[in-house]
């Protein structure tokens, strides 16, 4: 696919409008507006309950320049499946004007890893032609930063707080995108707004896919991660550079899911020296502050590094880089 | 804010009837981005990254323009500008 | 009437009758999950799809929650959407029921009424639908499979009426209707198609005067399901209340029009020998048929017995009920569900409160009956009439809230009670005396 020129991207119609009430520096709107720009065809958006939904639809206002529906928290994929099915049937009955309409389901980590997983898994198994965008800010931010299946180890949340005995979340982050690959859909990719060229290319592939596509975005939350508002994109970048959130895609080719690294992750695979230590990513975030203060908890930081290395190895292996 | 309507005056089903561009989030700002247009290379990074869709590129004048009705002052543009053409200055009281 | 179309008789159970009606309506989307005793609907409809008899997009969803979510997405995108459920399935989609009605989406669902767990029970009662009585759905209860067929067809017209725009739940009793073979008169396909008509898209007006179609269509960027806070939520609920009120009229109109076509008229209530009735049974669903038979037997004995079947529970036809019962001396309201801790069943409390400020009112007693599919044969209903007759004659009411068809209890037995022990007692086997 051809490279998108920055000016062309800047001038592409905005499908998400200003005046939304997401926090300053929120990672969500950048990803959402970019993914929406990647579709050349009309898009209908089905939002799960969450920050994006409440902040873009405070009645009587809306920030959506495209048709948009929110019904509940755990069912973005099922609602999107209904929209897709309706369009299919209306086309069959000869009353639909458009040949191709993209249906985009958007949900956070709560609506994807946890409460919404059943609906997501079902919709992917049934092979609806929908694009599912996961905005992973690694906790239930809308209700005030509670742990989710997507919260990484030792991150402090309001339901996995760092206490005198327990240093934040004790479990590891669920590998949701690999689980989605095992559904053998048309397309799965991880994206980071920092690498917008990669994000646009993958979104285009997702919209062009002839079956379900899953886009997993690392989405910093200045409130929940307790980082400075201006560091949102830098954290998106560091997540990739440290390999805690590698960029890859898996495409169904001849019935088989083929993994492939992209952008900096591909370069890191070729040149492992480029892989930054995860501590660089952790130290910018207040949710990991207890790992550094009052004294540095080297053992816990090392455990996170080991986890990152193990998961990175798995990805390298899947991508045939090992 | 709009004048509040009665139940007979609004559409059914909770359908929205105002666009958020009528809602000014610029009031939230405590720091304001200031662009040095001489330094600016029109690379578009700020336009692409702006979470508030508050930075536009104006091709007729070949300049970027920040809409302070919406800019919440997060500072992502200043942080990401590769030539440091944007600085954040404190808003006056 | 000459306008009545020729209809074919088909041997069908209630589930198949519903599926057949849906086939003739040919909605764009059917999303359903199987659950006893609704399963036949899903299976039969799947066959129609497999044989190319419908153009419907059938979605065998992974749960009832997704069945309703998918129906919501489909209806919002401008499709006719149908689903069917029962019992636990309806309970699982409970959250989405409120969203379907709140978003004003005219979805049609058959609820094959079944008891709720625990203990698990697959047989008929109204506990499932009664749990959803405040969900903003129109609830119609059918007496037989013919009515199930007829009501599924009428449901679209009611749901999609511009003054209503609410989802409709067509209730049929589990097994008694769903699995029992009956002769059902069916309309020709084109007559059904003509009756329900083309699916129309509502157009609404914004305060600015701008018109917008209420549908997810690429040319009209509407937002549905916004967050609605203290300033407007109440207004939207008021609109729903108004739509429900309008449905009272629309259900009657559609039932009348359907009657012109088929010879079978439907309304909000079904009054059987109520004109001169002194005693009456008020009931919903299939038990009305048995009650009518019992009333016939009483009439043979010279007792002026009648039956009032409530067809529409939501909206509640308060005026029609009061009018029909005002001359009755004593009546018994039969509830096939318990609202635990309430003073009487849901139908009873609503009917009693309807008479609160009426000058002419009958004595009203309440029977719980038929829970978990407990059989309610004619002799039990004859007993109810006899009891009403006794109350009229003696003026002595006795217990107001009663249980019909429950075994006589032995007052000496306390096995239904429990004693409490400490968890540690489990280790020593010290669980108390004999």
CSV table of C-alpha atoms in Angstrom, one decimal, chain C residues 22 48 68 87 120 127 184 203 205 223 231 254 266 269 298 310 323 327 330-331 334 337 371 391-392 395 414 424:
chain,number,residue,atom,x,y,z
C,22,UNK,CA,-41.8,-14.5,10.9
C,48,UNK,CA,-36.4,-21.5,6.2
C,68,UNK,CA,-30.8,-8.3,21.7
C,87,UNK,CA,-36.7,-17.6,30.9
C,120,UNK,CA,-34.1,-24.8,37.3
C,127,UNK,CA,-41.9,-15.1,35.9
C,184,UNK,CA,-53.7,-22.7,12.8
C,203,UNK,CA,-38.1,11.1,10.6
C,205,UNK,CA,-37.4,17.1,14.1
C,223,UNK,CA,-25.8,9.8,17.1
C,231,UNK,CA,-31.1,17.7,32.3
C,254,UNK,CA,-54.3,-3.0,14.4
C,266,UNK,CA,-58.1,-8.6,18.7
C,269,UNK,CA,-58.6,-7.5,26.6
C,298,UNK,CA,-70.6,-22.9,35.7
C,310,UNK,CA,-55.8,-9.5,29.7
C,323,UNK,CA,-65.4,-1.0,32.6
C,327,UNK,CA,-70.7,-4.7,37.6
C,330,UNK,CA,-66.5,-10.9,43.0
C,331,UNK,CA,-63.6,-11.8,40.9
C,334,UNK,CA,-54.8,-15.3,38.6
C,337,UNK,CA,-45.6,-15.3,38.8
C,371,UNK,CA,-45.7,-21.9,38.7
C,391,UNK,CA,-67.9,-15.0,48.8
C,392,UNK,CA,-70.8,-13.3,47.0
C,395,UNK,CA,-69.9,-11.7,52.1
C,414,UNK,CA,-41.2,-27.7,59.8
C,424,UNK,CA,-16.2,-25.3,62.0
